C-alpha cells in the first residue's frame, strides 16, 4: 500500500488517510440527498438519480485516487445540476433524456480534451474575470433556487419576485435550518452541511413535517429508470449545441481550479505546476460520461476535498476511503428520499453553497470596465433569466464587442471569438 500511494514520501499514514477520508465524506455526502432532489424535479426517478449519483462519484473518485493519487473527490457538481434541471430541461423545454445526451457528448469531448494539450488553450482563451463571473453567477442562481424552494422569496405580479410568507411552517423551518447550519459553519464544525440537514430533519419530525419511512435501509433499486435513457438524437434535433459547450466549459475550468486549489493546499504542486493533471482531469471526464449513461448531471471536483487535506489527507487513499463510504450509502435510499423531499432540509445547503461560489467576485478587478461589465452581465443575468447558458452567452458576446470598440481586439484570444459567434447564433437564431 505504501508503494502504491507513496504514504511515507508524502509524510502520512494509513490511519491518517482513513480519518481524512471520513472527514471529507461527511462534508460532501449532502450531494447524495440534494442532487436527486433537484434532478427529480425534471421527472427523473429519484432512486435512479440517487444510485447514478453515487456510482458516478465512486467511479470518478476511484480513478482519481488509484491512478492520479490525489485526495480529491469527484461527484455531480452543484450548479451543474441546477443548470441541468432549471435551465436546460425547464428553460429550454427539452426532455431530461435529451439533457443527458448533451451531458454525454460533453463528457466525450472532455475525455478527448483531457488527452490533449488543447485543454490548456481552451482555458487560456477565457479571461479570468469571466471565469470568476461564471462561478459567482452560478452561486447566485442556485441561491435563488434555494430561496424559492423554501418559499422565502416568491413570484410577484407587480415585481419579478417578492418576500414569501414567512409564517409558513416549511419557510420558517428553512430559516431555522439556515441559522443552525451557518452557526455550525462559523464554529468550523466538520460536515456542517450534513449535520445541519440532520438537525433540521429532527426538528421537522417534531413539527410533523417529516414522517419516517417504513424502512430506513433497502436494496438499491430504480437505476433502470434512468440508466441508458439519454437521447443523443434529441440533442441535434433541438440544436442545443451551446448547452453542450456550457456543460463542457463549466466542468473544465471549475474542476481545474478546484484541483489546483486542493493540490496547493496539500503541498502537491511541483514548481507551481499540477503533476499528473491528465489523469486527474480524465477522472472527472469519465465521471461525467459515466454519470450521463447512468442518469445524472456532470461531475466536478469538490472543494470539500480541502477538509480532508486539512485533516492530513495527502494521497489517493483518502479518495478511496470516500468511495467505500459512498458505496455504503447506496442502501439508505428510503430515508434519503424522504429527507430530500422537504425543502427546509435541502434549501439551506443550496443557499450556503451559493454563498461560497459568489465570494469569488472579490478576485475581480472592478475598476477595469472592459473586464468588469461583461462579468457583471453574466452574474446578474443568470438568476434573472433563470438560465446559466444565457448569462454566459450574453457576457461572452459583450466582452469581445467591447474590446473591439475600444481598439483592443487583439487582446481577445482567437478562440474566444468562436465562442462569441456560437452563443450569438444560439441566442438570436435558435430556440432558447
CSV table of N, CA and C in Angstrom, one decimal, residues 80-240:
chain,number,residue,atom,x,y,z
A,80,UNK,N,-24.1,22.8,-11.7
A,80,UNK,CA,-24.3,22.0,-12.9
A,80,UNK,C,-25.7,21.2,-12.9
A,81,UNK,N,-26.0,20.7,-11.7
A,81,UNK,CA,-27.3,20.1,-11.5
A,81,UNK,C,-28.5,21.1,-11.7
A,82,UNK,N,-28.3,22.3,-11.1
A,82,UNK,CA,-29.3,23.3,-11.3
A,82,UNK,C,-29.4,23.7,-12.7
A,83,UNK,N,-28.3,23.8,-13.4
A,83,UNK,CA,-28.3,24.2,-14.8
A,83,UNK,C,-29.1,23.1,-15.6
A,84,UNK,N,-28.8,21.9,-15.3
A,84,UNK,CA,-29.4,20.7,-16.0
A,84,UNK,C,-30.9,20.8,-15.8
A,85,UNK,N,-31.4,21.0,-14.6
A,85,UNK,CA,-32.8,20.9,-14.3
A,85,UNK,C,-33.6,22.2,-14.7
A,86,UNK,N,-33.1,23.3,-14.2
A,86,UNK,CA,-33.9,24.5,-14.4
A,86,UNK,C,-33.6,25.3,-15.7
A,87,UNK,N,-32.4,25.2,-16.2
A,87,UNK,CA,-32.1,25.9,-17.4
A,87,UNK,C,-32.4,25.1,-18.7
A,88,UNK,N,-31.8,23.9,-18.7
A,88,UNK,CA,-31.9,23.0,-19.9
A,88,UNK,C,-33.3,22.4,-20.0
A,89,UNK,N,-33.7,21.7,-19.0
A,89,UNK,CA,-35.0,20.9,-19.1
A,89,UNK,C,-36.2,21.9,-19.0
A,90,UNK,N,-36.2,22.7,-17.9
A,90,UNK,CA,-37.4,23.6,-17.8
A,90,UNK,C,-37.3,24.8,-18.6
A,91,UNK,N,-36.1,25.4,-18.8
A,91,UNK,CA,-35.9,26.6,-19.5
A,91,UNK,C,-36.0,26.4,-21.0
A,92,UNK,N,-35.2,25.4,-21.5
A,92,UNK,CA,-35.2,25.2,-23.0
A,92,UNK,C,-36.4,24.3,-23.4
A,93,UNK,N,-37.0,23.6,-22.4
A,93,UNK,CA,-38.1,22.7,-22.7
A,93,UNK,C,-37.8,21.4,-23.4
A,94,UNK,N,-36.5,21.0,-23.2
A,94,UNK,CA,-36.2,19.7,-23.8
A,94,UNK,C,-36.4,18.6,-22.7
A,95,UNK,N,-36.4,17.4,-23.1
A,95,UNK,CA,-36.6,16.3,-22.1
A,95,UNK,C,-35.4,16.0,-21.3
A,96,UNK,N,-35.5,15.4,-20.2
A,96,UNK,CA,-34.3,15.1,-19.4
A,96,UNK,C,-33.5,14.1,-20.1
A,97,UNK,N,-34.1,13.3,-20.9
A,97,UNK,CA,-33.3,12.3,-21.7
A,97,UNK,C,-32.4,13.0,-22.7
A,98,UNK,N,-32.9,14.1,-23.3
A,98,UNK,CA,-32.1,14.9,-24.2
A,98,UNK,C,-31.0,15.6,-23.5
A,99,UNK,N,-31.3,16.1,-22.3
A,99,UNK,CA,-30.3,16.8,-21.5
A,99,UNK,C,-29.2,15.8,-21.1
A,100,UNK,N,-29.5,14.6,-20.8
A,100,UNK,CA,-28.5,13.6,-20.5
A,100,UNK,C,-27.6,13.3,-21.8
A,101,UNK,N,-28.2,13.4,-22.9
A,101,UNK,CA,-27.5,13.2,-24.2
A,101,UNK,C,-26.5,14.3,-24.3
A,102,UNK,N,-26.8,15.6,-24.0
A,102,UNK,CA,-25.9,16.7,-24.0
A,102,UNK,C,-24.7,16.5,-23.1
A,103,UNK,N,-25.1,16.0,-21.9
A,103,UNK,CA,-24.0,15.7,-20.9
A,103,UNK,C,-23.1,14.7,-21.4
A,104,UNK,N,-23.6,13.6,-22.0
A,104,UNK,CA,-22.8,12.5,-22.5
A,104,UNK,C,-21.8,13.1,-23.6
A,105,UNK,N,-22.3,13.9,-24.5
A,105,UNK,CA,-21.5,14.4,-25.6
A,105,UNK,C,-20.4,15.3,-25.0
A,106,UNK,N,-20.8,16.1,-24.0
A,106,UNK,CA,-19.8,17.0,-23.3
A,106,UNK,C,-18.7,16.2,-22.6
A,107,UNK,N,-19.2,15.0,-22.0
A,107,UNK,CA,-18.2,14.1,-21.4
A,107,UNK,C,-17.2,13.5,-22.3
A,108,UNK,N,-17.7,13.1,-23.5
A,108,UNK,CA,-16.8,12.5,-24.5
A,108,UNK,C,-15.8,13.6,-25.0
A,109,UNK,N,-16.3,14.8,-25.2
A,109,UNK,CA,-15.4,15.9,-25.6
A,109,UNK,C,-14.4,16.2,-24.5
A,110,UNK,N,-14.8,16.1,-23.3
A,110,UNK,CA,-13.9,16.3,-22.1
A,110,UNK,C,-12.8,15.3,-22.1
A,111,UNK,N,-13.2,14.0,-22.4
A,111,UNK,CA,-12.2,12.9,-22.4
A,111,UNK,C,-11.2,13.2,-23.5
A,112,UNK,N,-11.6,13.7,-24.6
A,112,UNK,CA,-10.7,14.0,-25.7
A,112,UNK,C,-9.8,15.1,-25.3
A,113,UNK,N,-10.4,16.2,-24.7
A,113,UNK,CA,-9.5,17.3,-24.3
A,113,UNK,C,-8.5,16.9,-23.2
A,114,UNK,N,-8.9,16.0,-22.3
A,114,UNK,CA,-8.1,15.6,-21.2
A,114,UNK,C,-6.8,14.9,-21.8
A,115,UNK,N,-7.0,14.3,-22.9
A,115,UNK,CA,-5.8,13.5,-23.5
A,115,UNK,C,-5.0,14.4,-24.4
A,116,UNK,N,-5.3,15.6,-24.6
A,116,UNK,CA,-4.6,16.5,-25.5
A,116,UNK,C,-4.2,17.8,-24.7
A,117,UNK,N,-3.3,18.6,-25.3
A,117,UNK,CA,-2.9,19.9,-24.7
A,117,UNK,C,-3.9,21.0,-25.0
A,118,UNK,N,-4.9,20.7,-25.8
A,118,UNK,CA,-5.9,21.7,-26.2
A,118,UNK,C,-6.7,22.2,-25.0
A,119,UNK,N,-6.7,21.4,-24.0
A,119,UNK,CA,-7.5,21.8,-22.8
A,119,UNK,C,-6.9,23.1,-22.2
A,120,UNK,N,-5.5,23.2,-22.3
A,120,UNK,CA,-4.9,24.4,-21.7
A,120,UNK,C,-5.2,25.7,-22.6
A,121,UNK,N,-5.3,25.4,-23.9
A,121,UNK,CA,-5.6,26.5,-24.8
A,121,UNK,C,-7.1,27.0,-24.6
A,122,UNK,N,-8.0,26.1,-24.3
A,122,UNK,CA,-9.3,26.4,-24.1
A,122,UNK,C,-9.5,27.2,-22.8
A,123,UNK,N,-8.8,26.8,-21.8
A,123,UNK,CA,-8.8,27.5,-20.5
A,123,UNK,C,-8.2,28.9,-20.6
A,124,UNK,N,-7.1,29.0,-21.4
A,124,UNK,CA,-6.4,30.3,-21.5
A,124,UNK,C,-7.2,31.3,-22.3
A,125,UNK,N,-8.1,30.8,-23.2
A,125,UNK,CA,-8.9,31.7,-24.0
A,125,UNK,C,-9.9,32.5,-23.2
A,126,UNK,N,-10.3,32.0,-22.1
A,126,UNK,CA,-11.3,32.7,-21.3
A,126,UNK,C,-10.7,33.6,-20.2
A,127,UNK,N,-11.0,34.9,-20.3
A,127,UNK,CA,-10.4,35.8,-19.3
A,127,UNK,C,-10.7,35.4,-17.9
A,128,UNK,N,-9.8,35.7,-17.0
A,128,UNK,CA,-10.1,35.3,-15.6
A,128,UNK,C,-11.3,35.9,-15.0
A,129,UNK,N,-11.6,37.2,-15.4
A,129,UNK,CA,-12.8,37.9,-14.9
A,129,UNK,C,-14.0,37.2,-15.3
A,130,UNK,N,-14.1,36.6,-16.5
A,130,UNK,CA,-15.3,35.9,-16.9
A,130,UNK,C,-15.4,34.5,-16.2
A,131,UNK,N,-14.3,33.9,-15.9
A,131,UNK,CA,-14.3,32.6,-15.2
A,131,UNK,C,-14.9,32.8,-13.8
A,132,UNK,N,-14.4,33.9,-13.1
A,132,UNK,CA,-14.9,34.2,-11.8
A,132,UNK,C,-16.4,34.6,-11.9
A,133,UNK,N,-16.8,35.3,-12.9
A,133,UNK,CA,-18.2,35.7,-13.1
A,133,UNK,C,-19.1,34.5,-13.2
A,134,UNK,N,-18.7,33.5,-14.0
A,134,UNK,CA,-19.5,32.3,-14.2
A,134,UNK,C,-19.7,31.6,-12.8
A,135,UNK,N,-18.6,31.5,-12.1
A,135,UNK,CA,-18.7,30.8,-10.7
A,135,UNK,C,-19.7,31.6,-9.8
A,136,UNK,N,-19.5,32.9,-9.8
A,136,UNK,CA,-20.3,33.8,-9.0
A,136,UNK,C,-21.8,33.8,-9.4
A,137,UNK,N,-22.0,33.8,-10.7
A,137,UNK,CA,-23.4,33.8,-11.3
A,137,UNK,C,-24.1,32.5,-11.0
A,138,UNK,N,-23.4,31.4,-11.1
A,138,UNK,CA,-24.0,30.1,-10.7
A,138,UNK,C,-24.3,30.1,-9.2
A,139,UNK,N,-23.5,30.7,-8.4
A,139,UNK,CA,-23.7,30.7,-7.0
A,139,UNK,C,-25.0,31.5,-6.7
A,140,UNK,N,-25.1,32.7,-7.4
A,140,UNK,CA,-26.3,33.5,-7.2
A,140,UNK,C,-27.6,32.8,-7.7
A,141,UNK,N,-27.4,32.0,-8.8
A,141,UNK,CA,-28.5,31.3,-9.4
A,141,UNK,C,-29.0,30.2,-8.4
A,142,UNK,N,-28.1,29.4,-7.9
A,142,UNK,CA,-28.6,28.3,-7.0
A,142,UNK,C,-29.0,28.8,-5.6
A,143,UNK,N,-28.5,29.9,-5.2
A,143,UNK,CA,-29.1,30.5,-4.0
A,143,UNK,C,-30.5,31.0,-4.2
A,144,UNK,N,-30.8,31.5,-5.4
A,144,UNK,CA,-32.2,31.9,-5.8
A,144,UNK,C,-33.1,30.7,-5.8
A,145,UNK,N,-32.6,29.6,-6.3
A,145,UNK,CA,-33.3,28.3,-6.4
A,145,UNK,C,-33.7,27.9,-4.9
A,146,UNK,N,-32.6,27.9,-4.0
A,146,UNK,CA,-32.9,27.5,-2.7
A,146,UNK,C,-33.9,28.4,-2.0
A,147,UNK,N,-33.8,29.7,-2.2
A,147,UNK,CA,-34.8,30.6,-1.6
A,147,UNK,C,-36.2,30.4,-2.1
A,148,UNK,N,-36.3,30.2,-3.4
A,148,UNK,CA,-37.6,29.9,-4.0
A,148,UNK,C,-38.2,28.6,-3.5
A,149,UNK,N,-37.4,27.6,-3.4
A,149,UNK,CA,-37.9,26.3,-3.0
A,149,UNK,C,-38.4,26.3,-1.5
A,150,UNK,N,-37.7,27.2,-0.8
A,150,UNK,CA,-38.1,27.3,0.7
A,150,UNK,C,-39.3,28.2,0.9
A,151,UNK,N,-39.6,29.0,-0.2
A,151,UNK,CA,-40.7,30.0,0.0
A,151,UNK,C,-40.3,31.3,0.6
A,152,UNK,N,-39.0,31.5,0.8
A,152,UNK,CA,-38.5,32.7,1.4
A,152,UNK,C,-38.7,33.9,0.4
A,153,UNK,N,-38.6,33.6,-0.9
A,153,UNK,CA,-38.9,34.5,-1.9
A,153,UNK,C,-40.0,33.8,-2.8
A,154,UNK,N,-40.8,34.6,-3.5
A,154,UNK,CA,-41.9,34.1,-4.3
A,154,UNK,C,-42.2,34.9,-5.5
A,155,UNK,N,-42.9,34.4,-6.5
A,155,UNK,CA,-43.2,35.2,-7.6
A,155,UNK,C,-44.2,36.3,-7.2
A,156,UNK,N,-44.1,37.4,-8.0
A,156,UNK,CA,-45.0,38.5,-7.7
A,156,UNK,C,-45.6,39.0,-9.0
A,157,UNK,N,-46.8,39.5,-9.0
A,157,UNK,CA,-47.5,40.0,-10.2
A,157,UNK,C,-46.9,41.4,-10.5
A,158,UNK,N,-46.6,42.2,-9.5
A,158,UNK,CA,-46.2,43.5,-9.7
A,158,UNK,C,-44.6,43.6,-9.8
A,159,UNK,N,-43.9,42.6,-9.3
A,159,UNK,CA,-42.5,42.6,-9.4
A,159,UNK,C,-42.1,41.2,-9.9
A,160,UNK,N,-40.8,41.0,-10.2
A,160,UNK,CA,-40.3,39.7,-10.6
A,160,UNK,C,-40.5,38.8,-9.4
A,161,UNK,N,-40.0,39.2,-8.3
A,161,UNK,CA,-40.1,38.3,-7.1
A,161,UNK,C,-40.4,39.2,-5.9
A,162,UNK,N,-40.8,38.6,-4.8
A,162,UNK,CA,-41.1,39.4,-3.6
A,162,UNK,C,-40.8,38.4,-2.4
A,163,UNK,N,-40.9,39.0,-1.2
A,163,UNK,CA,-40.7,38.2,0.0
A,163,UNK,C,-41.9,37.2,0.2
A,164,UNK,N,-41.6,36.0,0.5
A,164,UNK,CA,-42.6,35.0,0.7
A,164,UNK,C,-43.3,35.1,2.0
A,165,UNK,N,-44.2,34.2,2.3
A,165,UNK,CA,-44.9,34.1,3.5
A,165,UNK,C,-44.1,33.4,4.6
A,166,UNK,N,-43.4,34.2,5.4
A,166,UNK,CA,-42.5,33.6,6.4
A,166,UNK,C,-43.2,32.9,7.5
A,167,UNK,N,-44.5,33.0,7.6
A,167,UNK,CA,-45.3,32.3,8.6
A,167,UNK,C,-45.6,30.8,8.2
A,168,UNK,N,-45.3,30.5,7.0
A,168,UNK,CA,-45.5,29.1,6.6
A,168,UNK,C,-44.5,28.2,7.3
A,169,UNK,N,-44.9,27.0,7.9
A,169,UNK,CA,-44.1,26.2,8.6
A,169,UNK,C,-42.8,25.8,7.9
A,170,UNK,N,-42.9,25.4,6.6
A,170,UNK,CA,-41.8,25.0,5.8
A,170,UNK,C,-40.8,26.1,5.6
A,171,UNK,N,-41.3,27.4,5.5
A,171,UNK,CA,-40.5,28.5,5.3
A,171,UNK,C,-39.7,28.9,6.5
A,172,UNK,N,-40.4,29.0,7.7
A,172,UNK,CA,-39.6,29.4,8.9
A,172,UNK,C,-38.7,28.2,9.4
A,173,UNK,N,-39.1,27.0,9.0
A,173,UNK,CA,-38.2,25.9,9.4
A,173,UNK,C,-36.9,26.0,8.5
A,174,UNK,N,-37.0,26.5,7.3
A,174,UNK,CA,-35.8,26.7,6.5
A,174,UNK,C,-34.9,27.7,7.1
A,175,UNK,N,-35.5,28.8,7.6
A,175,UNK,CA,-34.7,29.9,8.2
A,175,UNK,C,-34.0,29.3,9.5
A,176,UNK,N,-34.8,28.5,10.2
A,176,UNK,CA,-34.1,27.9,11.4
A,176,UNK,C,-33.0,27.0,11.0
A,177,UNK,N,-33.2,26.2,10.0
A,177,UNK,CA,-32.1,25.3,9.5
A,177,UNK,C,-30.9,26.1,9.0
A,178,UNK,N,-31.2,27.2,8.3
A,178,UNK,CA,-30.1,28.0,7.8
A,178,UNK,C,-29.3,28.6,8.9
A,179,UNK,N,-30.0,29.1,9.9
A,179,UNK,CA,-29.3,29.7,11.1
A,179,UNK,C,-28.4,28.6,11.8
A,180,UNK,N,-29.0,27.4,12.0
A,180,UNK,CA,-28.3,26.3,12.6
A,180,UNK,C,-27.0,25.9,11.8
A,181,UNK,N,-27.2,25.8,10.5
A,181,UNK,CA,-26.1,25.4,9.6
A,181,UNK,C,-25.0,26.4,9.6
A,182,UNK,N,-25.4,27.7,9.4
A,182,UNK,CA,-24.4,28.8,9.4
A,182,UNK,C,-23.6,28.9,10.7
A,183,UNK,N,-24.3,28.6,11.8
A,183,UNK,CA,-23.7,28.7,13.1
A,183,UNK,C,-22.6,27.5,13.2
A,184,UNK,N,-23.0,26.3,12.8
A,184,UNK,CA,-22.0,25.2,12.7
A,184,UNK,C,-20.8,25.6,11.9
A,185,UNK,N,-21.1,26.3,10.7
A,185,UNK,CA,-20.0,26.7,9.8
A,185,UNK,C,-19.1,27.7,10.5
A,186,UNK,N,-19.7,28.6,11.3
A,186,UNK,CA,-19.0,29.6,12.0
A,186,UNK,C,-18.0,29.1,13.0
A,187,UNK,N,-18.4,27.9,13.6
A,187,UNK,CA,-17.6,27.2,14.6
A,187,UNK,C,-16.7,26.2,14.0
A,188,UNK,N,-16.6,26.2,12.6
A,188,UNK,CA,-15.7,25.3,11.9
A,188,UNK,C,-16.0,23.8,12.2
A,189,UNK,N,-17.3,23.5,12.4
A,189,UNK,CA,-17.7,22.1,12.6
A,189,UNK,C,-17.6,21.3,11.3
A,190,UNK,N,-16.8,20.2,11.3
A,190,UNK,CA,-16.6,19.5,10.1
A,190,UNK,C,-18.0,18.8,9.7
A,191,UNK,N,-18.3,18.9,8.4
A,191,UNK,CA,-19.6,18.3,8.0
A,191,UNK,C,-20.8,19.1,8.4
A,192,UNK,N,-20.6,20.4,8.5
A,192,UNK,CA,-21.7,21.2,8.9
A,192,UNK,C,-22.9,21.2,8.0
A,193,UNK,N,-22.8,21.0,6.7
A,193,UNK,CA,-23.9,21.0,5.9
A,193,UNK,C,-24.8,19.7,6.2
A,194,UNK,N,-24.1,18.6,6.2
A,194,UNK,CA,-24.8,17.3,6.5
A,194,UNK,C,-25.4,17.3,7.9
A,195,UNK,N,-24.6,17.8,8.9
A,195,UNK,CA,-25.1,17.8,10.3
A,195,UNK,C,-26.3,18.8,10.4
A,196,UNK,N,-26.2,19.9,9.7
A,196,UNK,CA,-27.3,20.8,9.7
A,196,UNK,C,-28.6,20.2,9.1
A,197,UNK,N,-28.4,19.4,8.0
A,197,UNK,CA,-29.6,18.7,7.5
A,197,UNK,C,-30.2,17.7,8.5
A,198,UNK,N,-29.3,17.0,9.2
A,198,UNK,CA,-29.8,16.0,10.2
A,198,UNK,C,-30.6,16.7,11.3
A,199,UNK,N,-30.1,17.8,11.8
A,199,UNK,CA,-30.7,18.6,12.9
A,199,UNK,C,-32.1,19.1,12.4
A,200,UNK,N,-32.1,19.7,11.2
A,200,UNK,CA,-33.3,20.2,10.6
A,200,UNK,C,-34.3,19.2,10.4
A,201,UNK,N,-33.9,18.0,10.0
A,201,UNK,CA,-34.8,16.8,9.8
A,201,UNK,C,-35.4,16.4,11.1
A,202,UNK,N,-34.7,16.5,12.2
A,202,UNK,CA,-35.2,16.1,13.5
A,202,UNK,C,-36.2,17.1,14.0
A,203,UNK,N,-36.0,18.4,13.7
A,203,UNK,CA,-36.9,19.5,14.1
A,203,UNK,C,-38.2,19.3,13.2
A,204,UNK,N,-38.0,19.0,11.9
A,204,UNK,CA,-39.2,18.7,11.0
A,204,UNK,C,-40.0,17.6,11.5
A,205,UNK,N,-39.4,16.6,12.1
A,205,UNK,CA,-40.1,15.4,12.6
A,205,UNK,C,-41.0,15.8,13.8
A,206,UNK,N,-40.4,16.6,14.7
A,206,UNK,CA,-41.1,17.1,15.9
A,206,UNK,C,-42.3,18.0,15.4
A,207,UNK,N,-42.1,18.7,14.3
A,207,UNK,CA,-43.2,19.7,13.8
A,207,UNK,C,-44.2,18.9,13.0
A,208,UNK,N,-44.0,17.7,12.8
A,208,UNK,CA,-45.0,16.9,12.0
A,208,UNK,C,-44.8,17.1,10.5
A,209,UNK,N,-43.7,17.6,10.0
A,209,UNK,CA,-43.4,17.9,8.6
A,209,UNK,C,-42.6,16.7,8.0
A,210,UNK,N,-42.2,15.8,8.8
A,210,UNK,CA,-41.3,14.7,8.4
A,210,UNK,C,-41.8,13.4,9.0
A,211,UNK,N,-42.2,12.5,8.1
A,211,UNK,CA,-42.6,11.2,8.5
A,211,UNK,C,-41.5,10.2,8.2
A,212,UNK,N,-41.1,9.4,9.2
A,212,UNK,CA,-40.1,8.4,8.9
A,212,UNK,C,-40.6,7.3,8.0
A,213,UNK,N,-39.8,6.9,7.0
A,213,UNK,CA,-40.3,5.8,6.1
A,213,UNK,C,-40.4,4.5,6.8
A,214,UNK,N,-41.1,3.6,6.2
A,214,UNK,CA,-41.3,2.3,6.8
A,214,UNK,C,-40.0,1.5,7.0
A,215,UNK,N,-39.0,1.8,6.2
A,215,UNK,CA,-37.7,1.2,6.3
A,215,UNK,C,-36.6,2.2,6.0
A,216,UNK,N,-35.6,2.2,6.8
A,216,UNK,CA,-34.5,3.2,6.6
A,216,UNK,C,-33.6,2.7,5.6
A,217,UNK,N,-33.4,1.4,5.5
A,217,UNK,CA,-32.4,0.8,4.5
A,217,UNK,C,-33.2,-0.1,3.6
A,218,UNK,N,-32.7,-0.3,2.4
A,218,UNK,CA,-33.3,-1.1,1.4
A,218,UNK,C,-32.2,-1.4,0.3
A,219,UNK,N,-32.4,-2.5,-0.4
A,219,UNK,CA,-31.6,-2.9,-1.5
A,219,UNK,C,-31.7,-1.8,-2.6
A,220,UNK,N,-30.6,-1.4,-3.2
A,220,UNK,CA,-30.7,-0.4,-4.3
A,220,UNK,C,-31.6,-0.8,-5.4
A,221,UNK,N,-32.4,0.0,-5.9
A,221,UNK,CA,-33.3,-0.3,-7.0
A,221,UNK,C,-33.7,1.0,-7.7
A,222,UNK,N,-34.1,0.9,-9.0
A,222,UNK,CA,-34.6,2.0,-9.7
A,222,UNK,C,-33.6,2.6,-10.7
A,223,UNK,N,-32.4,2.0,-10.8
A,223,UNK,CA,-31.4,2.5,-11.7
A,223,UNK,C,-31.9,2.4,-13.2
A,224,UNK,N,-32.6,1.3,-13.4
A,224,UNK,CA,-33.1,1.1,-14.8
A,224,UNK,C,-34.0,2.2,-15.4
A,225,UNK,N,-34.5,3.0,-14.5
A,225,UNK,CA,-35.4,4.1,-14.9
A,225,UNK,C,-34.7,5.3,-15.5
A,226,UNK,N,-33.4,5.3,-15.2
A,226,UNK,CA,-32.5,6.5,-15.7
A,226,UNK,C,-31.4,6.0,-16.5
A,227,UNK,N,-30.9,4.8,-16.3
A,227,UNK,CA,-29.7,4.3,-17.0
A,227,UNK,C,-29.9,4.1,-18.5
A,228,UNK,N,-29.0,4.6,-19.3
A,228,UNK,CA,-29.0,4.4,-20.7
A,228,UNK,C,-30.3,5.0,-21.4
A,229,UNK,N,-30.8,6.0,-20.8
A,229,UNK,CA,-32.0,6.7,-21.3
A,229,UNK,C,-31.7,7.9,-22.1
A,230,UNK,N,-30.4,8.3,-22.2
A,230,UNK,CA,-30.1,9.5,-22.9
A,230,UNK,C,-30.5,9.5,-24.4
A,231,UNK,N,-30.9,10.7,-24.8
A,231,UNK,CA,-31.4,10.8,-26.2
A,231,UNK,C,-30.4,11.7,-27.0
A,232,UNK,N,-29.5,11.0,-27.7
A,232,UNK,CA,-28.5,11.7,-28.4
A,232,UNK,C,-29.1,12.4,-29.7
A,233,UNK,N,-30.1,11.8,-30.3
A,233,UNK,CA,-30.7,12.4,-31.5
A,233,UNK,C,-31.4,13.7,-31.1
A,234,UNK,N,-32.0,13.7,-29.9
A,234,UNK,CA,-32.7,14.9,-29.5
A,234,UNK,C,-31.8,16.1,-29.3
A,235,UNK,N,-30.5,15.8,-29.0
A,235,UNK,CA,-29.6,16.9,-28.9
A,235,UNK,C,-29.4,17.7,-30.2
A,236,UNK,N,-29.3,16.9,-31.3
A,236,UNK,CA,-29.1,17.6,-32.6
A,236,UNK,C,-30.4,18.1,-33.2
A,237,UNK,N,-31.5,17.4,-32.9
A,237,UNK,CA,-32.8,17.9,-33.4
A,237,UNK,C,-33.2,19.2,-32.7
A,238,UNK,N,-32.8,19.4,-31.5
A,238,UNK,CA,-33.2,20.6,-30.8
A,238,UNK,C,-32.1,21.7,-30.9
A,239,UNK,N,-30.9,21.3,-31.5
A,239,UNK,CA,-29.9,22.3,-31.7
A,239,UNK,C,-29.3,22.9,-30.5
A,240,UNK,N,-29.2,22.1,-29.4
A,240,UNK,CA,-28.7,22.7,-28.1
A,240,UNK,C,-27.1,22.6,-28.0
